[in-house]
Amino acid sequence: MKKALAFTFLFFVLLLPNKTFAGFPIGKYRDVVVPTFSYYSQTDRYDNNGNLIKGTPGTGFTSFSTNLFIGYGISRRLDLIINVPFLYQINRLGAGNSIINQGAGDVLAGLSYNLVNFNYLRYLSVQVSGIVPLYTNTNGNSALGLGDYGSEVKLMYCGILPKSIFDKGYFNTEIAYRRYFNSQGPDQVSFTGTIGYPVTRHNQISLDLVLFRSFSSDKAFNPNFFAERDYAFFKPQLNYGHTFTRRFSMFIGGFYVPYGLNTGVGYGGSLLAVIKL
């Protein structure tokens, strides 16, 4: 039983960098704080048919973002979550011209409830959240996001991998639906799958696979994916984490977008800390 609980804790810590606690309850009166720094860049793009379009020399889009995730355990099953992003974006227009935008993005806040646990080894949870823009939407356009209120429902199933697959390790699967309250939407659906493996007692690796689709009547391409409405992408990400203490861990990850529709050929990475209070 102690071994199972140890792997459960390891699983919980590793999945937090993905801006979720992956269906695992935080715990009554416990707090988790996750500051994250992320980098994203793209020059080329995919058209509506998935064909690669080379970017014009001197053009492109780069984003530096900081996210602050806060989770609070209201009860043994119910948690409050808040995620606040701060963005710094450079849109290079060519000929040495660029536009810089910075500020707070869309805050996501909601509740996560653990529906059932399976012998404290695997968990099924649901999360319901609201989305509120923290910036001014001028004439229907903003570089910091869509500028619309929205909501999200997410179903999460996670836990320790069956021994028939690995003697150690964990998994996480998420299916989410997000709706923005605008006549053009968008409606967004996503699937995230994660497999992680403890290399040593304090070191772990994990692989994330993300499938994302956003539907809207607005088909215009925007190099700034924060403000785009109709697009799709597949994104794998490899992560490495080190646990310094039971209350403090750090993680680093890198990703690339090998396929997409009406979106950038993006790459980047993230650096974050997990702090348990």
mmCIF file of C-alpha atoms in Angstrom:
data_model
loop_
_atom_site.group_PDB
_atom_site.id
_atom_site.type_symbol
_atom_site.label_atom_id
_atom_site.label_comp_id
_atom_site.label_asym_id
_atom_site.label_seq_id
_atom_site.Cartn_x
_atom_site.Cartn_y
_atom_site.Cartn_z
ATOM 1 C CA MET A 1 0.000 0.000 0.000
ATOM 2 C CA LYS A 2 2.865 2.418 0.806
ATOM 3 C CA LYS A 3 4.389 1.716 -2.587
ATOM 4 C CA ALA A 4 1.088 2.448 -4.309
ATOM 5 C CA LEU A 5 0.707 5.742 -2.440
ATOM 6 C CA ALA A 6 4.264 6.725 -3.322
ATOM 7 C CA PHE A 7 3.604 6.205 -7.029
ATOM 8 C CA THR A 8 0.327 8.076 -6.700
ATOM 9 C CA PHE A 9 2.146 11.067 -5.243
ATOM 10 C CA LEU A 10 4.785 10.893 -7.968
ATOM 11 C CA PHE A 11 2.048 10.769 -10.597
ATOM 12 C CA PHE A 12 0.303 13.762 -9.095
ATOM 13 C CA VAL A 13 3.449 15.884 -9.058
ATOM 14 C CA LEU A 14 4.421 15.043 -12.626
ATOM 15 C CA LEU A 15 1.066 15.925 -14.152
ATOM 16 C CA LEU A 16 0.783 19.334 -12.519
ATOM 17 C CA PRO A 17 3.120 20.949 -15.078
ATOM 18 C CA ASN A 18 0.429 20.341 -17.701
ATOM 19 C CA LYS A 19 -1.788 22.937 -15.936
ATOM 20 C CA THR A 20 -3.958 20.286 -14.395
ATOM 21 C CA PHE A 21 -3.837 17.913 -11.489
ATOM 22 C CA ALA A 22 -5.080 15.227 -13.845
ATOM 23 C CA GLY A 23 -8.037 14.005 -11.836
ATOM 24 C CA PHE A 24 -6.047 13.452 -8.650
ATOM 25 C CA PRO A 25 -7.486 15.376 -5.656
ATOM 26 C CA ILE A 26 -5.191 17.968 -4.080
ATOM 27 C CA GLY A 27 -6.405 17.113 -0.583
ATOM 28 C CA LYS A 28 -8.484 18.944 1.993
ATOM 29 C CA TYR A 29 -7.055 22.338 2.999
ATOM 30 C CA ARG A 30 -3.917 21.800 0.912
ATOM 31 C CA ASP A 31 -2.515 24.253 -1.615
ATOM 32 C CA VAL A 32 -0.470 23.822 -4.785
ATOM 33 C CA VAL A 33 1.250 26.695 -6.596
ATOM 34 C CA VAL A 34 2.800 26.186 -10.050
ATOM 35 C CA PRO A 35 4.619 29.116 -11.720
ATOM 36 C CA THR A 36 5.505 28.357 -15.352
ATOM 37 C CA PHE A 37 7.619 30.102 -17.987
ATOM 38 C CA SER A 38 6.925 29.097 -21.613
ATOM 39 C CA TYR A 39 8.453 29.935 -24.992
ATOM 40 C CA TYR A 40 6.793 29.548 -28.410
ATOM 41 C CA SER A 41 8.027 30.497 -31.876
ATOM 42 C CA GLN A 42 6.879 29.978 -35.459
ATOM 43 C CA THR A 43 7.866 31.217 -38.917
ATOM 44 C CA ASP A 44 6.295 28.699 -41.306
ATOM 45 C CA ARG A 45 2.669 27.568 -41.197
ATOM 46 C CA TYR A 46 0.203 24.877 -42.287
ATOM 47 C CA ASP A 47 -2.685 25.814 -44.582
ATOM 48 C CA ASN A 48 -6.274 24.546 -44.257
ATOM 49 C CA ASN A 49 -5.283 21.266 -45.950
ATOM 50 C CA GLY A 50 -2.218 20.647 -43.800
ATOM 51 C CA ASN A 51 0.272 21.684 -46.486
ATOM 52 C CA LEU A 52 3.457 23.400 -45.348
ATOM 53 C CA ILE A 53 3.719 27.086 -46.338
ATOM 54 C CA LYS A 54 7.134 28.697 -45.953
ATOM 55 C CA GLY A 55 7.114 32.019 -44.166
ATOM 56 C CA THR A 56 8.364 35.224 -45.725
ATOM 57 C CA PRO A 57 11.922 36.047 -44.566
ATOM 58 C CA GLY A 58 11.856 38.407 -41.620
ATOM 59 C CA THR A 59 8.338 37.452 -40.526
ATOM 60 C CA GLY A 60 7.155 35.242 -37.679
ATOM 61 C CA PHE A 61 5.616 35.146 -34.248
ATOM 62 C CA THR A 62 7.242 34.649 -30.840
ATOM 63 C CA SER A 63 5.558 34.430 -27.451
ATOM 64 C CA PHE A 64 7.016 34.458 -23.942
ATOM 65 C CA SER A 65 4.417 33.629 -21.309
ATOM 66 C CA THR A 66 4.266 33.173 -17.565
ATOM 67 C CA ASN A 67 1.425 31.209 -15.986
ATOM 68 C CA LEU A 68 0.503 31.103 -12.325
ATOM 69 C CA PHE A 69 -1.547 28.036 -11.397
ATOM 70 C CA ILE A 70 -3.107 27.847 -7.931
ATOM 71 C CA GLY A 71 -4.997 24.835 -6.608
ATOM 72 C CA TYR A 72 -6.803 24.633 -3.271
ATOM 73 C CA GLY A 73 -8.362 21.514 -1.768
ATOM 74 C CA ILE A 74 -11.841 22.361 -0.540
ATOM 75 C CA SER A 75 -12.553 18.783 0.503
ATOM 76 C CA ARG A 76 -11.100 15.332 -0.109
ATOM 77 C CA ARG A 77 -12.742 15.256 -3.544
ATOM 78 C CA LEU A 78 -13.441 18.882 -4.480
ATOM 79 C CA ASP A 79 -10.735 21.371 -5.525
ATOM 80 C CA LEU A 80 -10.697 25.005 -6.589
ATOM 81 C CA ILE A 81 -8.340 25.850 -9.476
ATOM 82 C CA ILE A 82 -7.195 29.177 -10.922
ATOM 83 C CA ASN A 83 -4.769 29.746 -13.794
ATOM 84 C CA VAL A 84 -3.625 33.264 -14.738
ATOM 85 C CA PRO A 85 -1.343 33.881 -17.789
ATOM 86 C CA PHE A 86 0.857 36.892 -18.495
ATOM 87 C CA LEU A 87 1.970 37.280 -22.130
ATOM 88 C CA TYR A 88 4.745 39.055 -24.015
ATOM 89 C CA GLN A 89 4.394 38.662 -27.792
ATOM 90 C CA ILE A 90 6.436 39.761 -30.799
ATOM 91 C CA ASN A 91 4.757 39.672 -34.216
ATOM 92 C CA ARG A 92 7.436 40.237 -36.859
ATOM 93 C CA LEU A 93 5.933 41.809 -40.010
ATOM 94 C CA GLY A 94 9.072 41.904 -42.178
ATOM 95 C CA ALA A 95 11.449 44.688 -43.247
ATOM 96 C CA GLY A 96 12.483 45.127 -39.628
ATOM 97 C CA ASN A 97 8.954 45.994 -38.498
ATOM 98 C CA SER A 98 7.303 44.284 -35.553
ATOM 99 C CA ILE A 99 4.402 44.690 -33.152
ATOM 100 C CA ILE A 100 4.828 43.969 -29.447
ATOM 101 C CA ASN A 101 1.903 43.178 -27.154
ATOM 102 C CA GLN A 102 2.031 42.360 -23.467
ATOM 103 C CA GLY A 103 -0.328 41.909 -20.542
ATOM 104 C CA ALA A 104 -2.555 39.439 -18.738
ATOM 105 C CA GLY A 105 -4.432 36.903 -20.884
ATOM 106 C CA ASP A 106 -7.502 34.767 -20.181
ATOM 107 C CA VAL A 107 -7.911 33.628 -16.586
ATOM 108 C CA LEU A 108 -9.371 30.138 -16.120
ATOM 109 C CA ALA A 109 -11.083 29.334 -12.831
ATOM 110 C CA GLY A 110 -13.285 26.454 -11.784
ATOM 111 C CA LEU A 111 -13.852 23.341 -9.737
ATOM 112 C CA SER A 112 -12.564 19.791 -10.105
ATOM 113 C CA TYR A 113 -14.386 16.859 -8.519
ATOM 114 C CA ASN A 114 -13.094 13.321 -8.133
ATOM 115 C CA LEU A 115 -15.992 11.092 -9.189
ATOM 116 C CA VAL A 116 -14.457 7.772 -8.150
ATOM 117 C CA ASN A 117 -11.110 6.217 -7.284
ATOM 118 C CA PHE A 118 -10.162 2.644 -8.009
ATOM 119 C CA ASN A 119 -8.306 1.409 -4.920
ATOM 120 C CA TYR A 120 -6.458 4.759 -4.850
ATOM 121 C CA LEU A 121 -4.522 3.639 -7.932
ATOM 122 C CA ARG A 122 -6.641 5.187 -10.682
ATOM 123 C CA TYR A 123 -8.969 8.185 -10.664
ATOM 124 C CA LEU A 124 -11.881 9.493 -12.712
ATOM 125 C CA SER A 125 -12.631 13.208 -12.309
ATOM 126 C CA VAL A 126 -14.575 16.010 -13.954
ATOM 127 C CA GLN A 127 -13.606 19.663 -14.102
ATOM 128 C CA VAL A 128 -15.868 22.627 -14.918
ATOM 129 C CA SER A 129 -14.276 26.036 -15.502
ATOM 130 C CA GLY A 130 -15.057 29.542 -16.655
ATOM 131 C CA ILE A 131 -12.853 31.722 -18.884
ATOM 132 C CA VAL A 132 -12.620 35.490 -18.357
ATOM 133 C CA PRO A 133 -10.423 37.876 -20.431
ATOM 134 C CA LEU A 134 -8.283 40.214 -18.310
ATOM 135 C CA TYR A 135 -7.711 42.676 -21.172
ATOM 136 C CA THR A 136 -9.746 45.059 -23.315
ATOM 137 C CA ASN A 137 -11.092 43.693 -26.600
ATOM 138 C CA THR A 138 -10.945 46.580 -29.105
ATOM 139 C CA ASN A 139 -13.157 46.301 -32.211
ATOM 140 C CA GLY A 140 -13.407 42.536 -31.746
ATOM 141 C CA ASN A 141 -9.642 42.016 -31.873
ATOM 142 C CA SER A 142 -6.967 41.512 -29.233
ATOM 143 C CA ALA A 143 -3.493 40.050 -29.497
ATOM 144 C CA LEU A 144 -3.746 38.675 -25.959
ATOM 145 C CA GLY A 145 -6.676 36.346 -26.699
ATOM 146 C CA LEU A 146 -10.106 36.037 -28.262
ATOM 147 C CA GLY A 147 -11.538 38.614 -25.895
ATOM 148 C CA ASP A 148 -14.652 36.539 -25.165
ATOM 149 C CA TYR A 149 -15.996 34.817 -22.081
ATOM 150 C CA GLY A 150 -16.115 31.046 -22.250
ATOM 151 C CA SER A 151 -16.544 27.770 -20.394
ATOM 152 C CA GLU A 152 -14.843 24.384 -20.350
ATOM 153 C CA VAL A 153 -15.800 20.873 -19.282
ATOM 154 C CA LYS A 154 -13.056 18.278 -18.915
ATOM 155 C CA LEU A 155 -13.174 14.554 -18.115
ATOM 156 C CA MET A 156 -9.954 13.086 -16.721
ATOM 157 C CA TYR A 157 -8.878 9.498 -16.118
ATOM 158 C CA CYS A 158 -5.454 8.795 -14.680
ATOM 159 C CA GLY A 159 -3.415 6.544 -12.467
ATOM 160 C CA ILE A 160 -0.652 3.993 -12.204
ATOM 161 C CA LEU A 161 0.026 1.927 -15.319
ATOM 162 C CA PRO A 162 -0.993 -1.754 -15.156
ATOM 163 C CA LYS A 163 1.960 -4.002 -14.366
ATOM 164 C CA SER A 164 1.278 -5.852 -17.623
ATOM 165 C CA ILE A 165 2.463 -2.681 -19.413
ATOM 166 C CA PHE A 166 5.182 -1.323 -17.072
ATOM 167 C CA ASP A 167 6.304 -2.320 -13.614
ATOM 168 C CA LYS A 168 6.413 1.403 -12.787
ATOM 169 C CA GLY A 169 4.953 4.519 -14.328
ATOM 170 C CA TYR A 170 1.699 6.415 -14.682
ATOM 171 C CA PHE A 171 -0.761 7.582 -17.322
ATOM 172 C CA ASN A 172 -3.212 10.418 -17.826
ATOM 173 C CA THR A 173 -5.971 10.940 -20.389
ATOM 174 C CA GLU A 174 -8.111 14.051 -20.771
ATOM 175 C CA ILE A 175 -11.025 14.891 -23.042
ATOM 176 C CA ALA A 176 -12.106 18.539 -22.986
ATOM 177 C CA TYR A 177 -14.758 20.689 -24.621
ATOM 178 C CA ARG A 178 -14.473 24.489 -24.577
ATOM 179 C CA ARG A 179 -16.979 27.050 -25.846
ATOM 180 C CA TYR A 180 -16.485 30.799 -26.285
ATOM 181 C CA PHE A 181 -19.645 32.912 -26.105
ATOM 182 C CA ASN A 182 -19.384 34.625 -29.480
ATOM 183 C CA SER A 183 -21.428 34.247 -32.679
ATOM 184 C CA GLN A 184 -18.242 32.867 -34.315
ATOM 185 C CA GLY A 185 -17.388 30.651 -31.376
ATOM 186 C CA PRO A 186 -15.080 28.914 -31.425
ATOM 187 C CA ASP A 187 -16.007 25.456 -30.200
ATOM 188 C CA GLN A 188 -12.867 23.581 -29.198
ATOM 189 C CA VAL A 189 -12.261 19.907 -28.462
ATOM 190 C CA SER A 190 -8.999 18.362 -27.305
ATOM 191 C CA PHE A 191 -7.462 15.076 -26.238
ATOM 192 C CA THR A 192 -4.340 14.810 -24.105
ATOM 193 C CA GLY A 193 -2.533 11.565 -23.373
ATOM 194 C CA THR A 194 0.480 11.297 -21.061
ATOM 195 C CA ILE A 195 2.765 8.440 -20.089
ATOM 196 C CA GLY A 196 5.425 8.964 -17.434
ATOM 197 C CA TYR A 197 8.188 6.838 -15.995
ATOM 198 C CA PRO A 198 10.356 7.323 -12.857
ATOM 199 C CA VAL A 199 13.978 6.843 -13.941
ATOM 200 C CA THR A 200 15.283 7.123 -10.391
ATOM 201 C CA ARG A 201 13.791 8.081 -7.050
ATOM 202 C CA HIS A 202 14.113 11.810 -7.812
ATOM 203 C CA ASN A 203 14.144 11.921 -11.624
ATOM 204 C CA GLN A 204 11.274 11.323 -14.046
ATOM 205 C CA ILE A 205 10.520 11.567 -17.758
ATOM 206 C CA SER A 206 7.144 11.857 -19.449
ATOM 207 C CA LEU A 207 5.690 12.147 -22.932
ATOM 208 C CA ASP A 208 2.590 14.219 -23.732
ATOM 209 C CA LEU A 209 0.555 13.799 -26.919
ATOM 210 C CA VAL A 210 -1.990 16.555 -27.629
ATOM 211 C CA LEU A 211 -4.682 16.598 -30.328
ATOM 212 C CA PHE A 212 -6.532 19.915 -30.584
ATOM 213 C CA ARG A 213 -9.292 21.179 -32.894
ATOM 214 C CA SER A 214 -10.965 24.587 -32.889
ATOM 215 C CA PHE A 215 -14.106 25.148 -35.026
ATOM 216 C CA SER A 216 -15.312 28.566 -36.152
ATOM 217 C CA SER A 217 -16.904 30.318 -39.124
ATOM 218 C CA ASP A 218 -13.913 32.686 -39.023
ATOM 219 C CA LYS A 219 -11.336 30.819 -41.125
ATOM 220 C CA ALA A 220 -8.703 33.586 -41.213
ATOM 221 C CA PHE A 221 -5.147 32.548 -40.370
ATOM 222 C CA ASN A 222 -3.517 34.327 -37.456
ATOM 223 C CA PRO A 223 0.126 33.623 -36.527
ATOM 224 C CA ASN A 224 -0.888 34.439 -32.942
ATOM 225 C CA PHE A 225 -2.624 31.213 -31.880
ATOM 226 C CA PHE A 226 -3.977 32.956 -28.770
ATOM 227 C CA ALA A 227 -6.282 35.013 -31.028
ATOM 228 C CA GLU A 228 -7.046 32.435 -33.747
ATOM 229 C CA ARG A 229 -10.462 30.756 -34.046
ATOM 230 C CA ASP A 230 -10.384 27.947 -36.651
ATOM 231 C CA TYR A 231 -7.335 25.649 -36.557
ATOM 232 C CA ALA A 232 -5.987 22.268 -35.467
ATOM 233 C CA PHE A 233 -2.686 20.743 -34.437
ATOM 234 C CA PHE A 234 -0.904 17.664 -33.128
ATOM 235 C CA LYS A 235 1.766 18.372 -30.523
ATOM 236 C CA PRO A 236 4.112 15.896 -28.809
ATOM 237 C CA GLN A 237 6.130 17.133 -25.817
ATOM 238 C CA LEU A 238 8.945 15.460 -23.893
ATOM 239 C CA ASN A 239 9.437 16.410 -20.217
ATOM 240 C CA TYR A 240 12.074 15.842 -17.553
ATOM 241 C CA GLY A 241 11.463 16.458 -13.858
ATOM 242 C CA HIS A 242 13.533 16.451 -10.683
ATOM 243 C CA THR A 243 12.079 16.269 -7.183
ATOM 244 C CA PHE A 244 14.196 18.195 -4.677
ATOM 245 C CA THR A 245 11.898 17.694 -1.683
ATOM 246 C CA ARG A 246 8.358 16.429 -1.099
ATOM 247 C CA ARG A 247 7.185 20.035 -1.430
ATOM 248 C CA PHE A 248 9.348 21.345 -4.270
ATOM 249 C CA SER A 249 10.038 20.024 -7.780
ATOM 250 C CA MET A 250 11.168 21.524 -11.077
ATOM 251 C CA PHE A 251 10.441 20.438 -14.647
ATOM 252 C CA ILE A 252 11.635 21.271 -18.136
ATOM 253 C CA GLY A 253 10.008 20.258 -21.427
ATOM 254 C CA GLY A 254 10.226 20.821 -25.155
ATOM 255 C CA PHE A 255 7.706 20.431 -27.995
ATOM 256 C CA TYR A 256 7.298 20.652 -31.764
ATOM 257 C CA VAL A 257 4.181 20.777 -33.967
ATOM 258 C CA PRO A 258 4.737 18.238 -36.802
ATOM 259 C CA TYR A 259 1.230 18.610 -38.232
ATOM 260 C CA GLY A 260 -1.576 21.150 -38.193
ATOM 261 C CA LEU A 261 -4.366 22.930 -40.045
ATOM 262 C CA ASN A 262 -4.385 26.717 -40.443
ATOM 263 C CA THR A 263 -1.765 27.115 -37.719
ATOM 264 C CA GLY A 264 1.934 27.747 -37.265
ATOM 265 C CA VAL A 265 4.735 25.213 -37.451
ATOM 266 C CA GLY A 266 5.552 25.947 -33.832
ATOM 267 C CA TYR A 267 8.214 24.812 -31.418
ATOM 268 C CA GLY A 268 9.159 25.805 -27.892
ATOM 269 C CA GLY A 269 9.478 24.689 -24.319
ATOM 270 C CA SER A 270 8.641 25.346 -20.698
ATOM 271 C CA LEU A 271 10.307 25.630 -17.299
ATOM 272 C CA LEU A 272 8.275 25.396 -14.135
ATOM 273 C CA ALA A 273 8.243 24.740 -10.427
ATOM 274 C CA VAL A 274 5.723 22.792 -8.337
ATOM 275 C CA ILE A 275 5.314 24.094 -4.783
ATOM 276 C CA LYS A 276 3.114 22.311 -2.230
ATOM 277 C CA LEU A 277 2.079 24.507 0.693
#
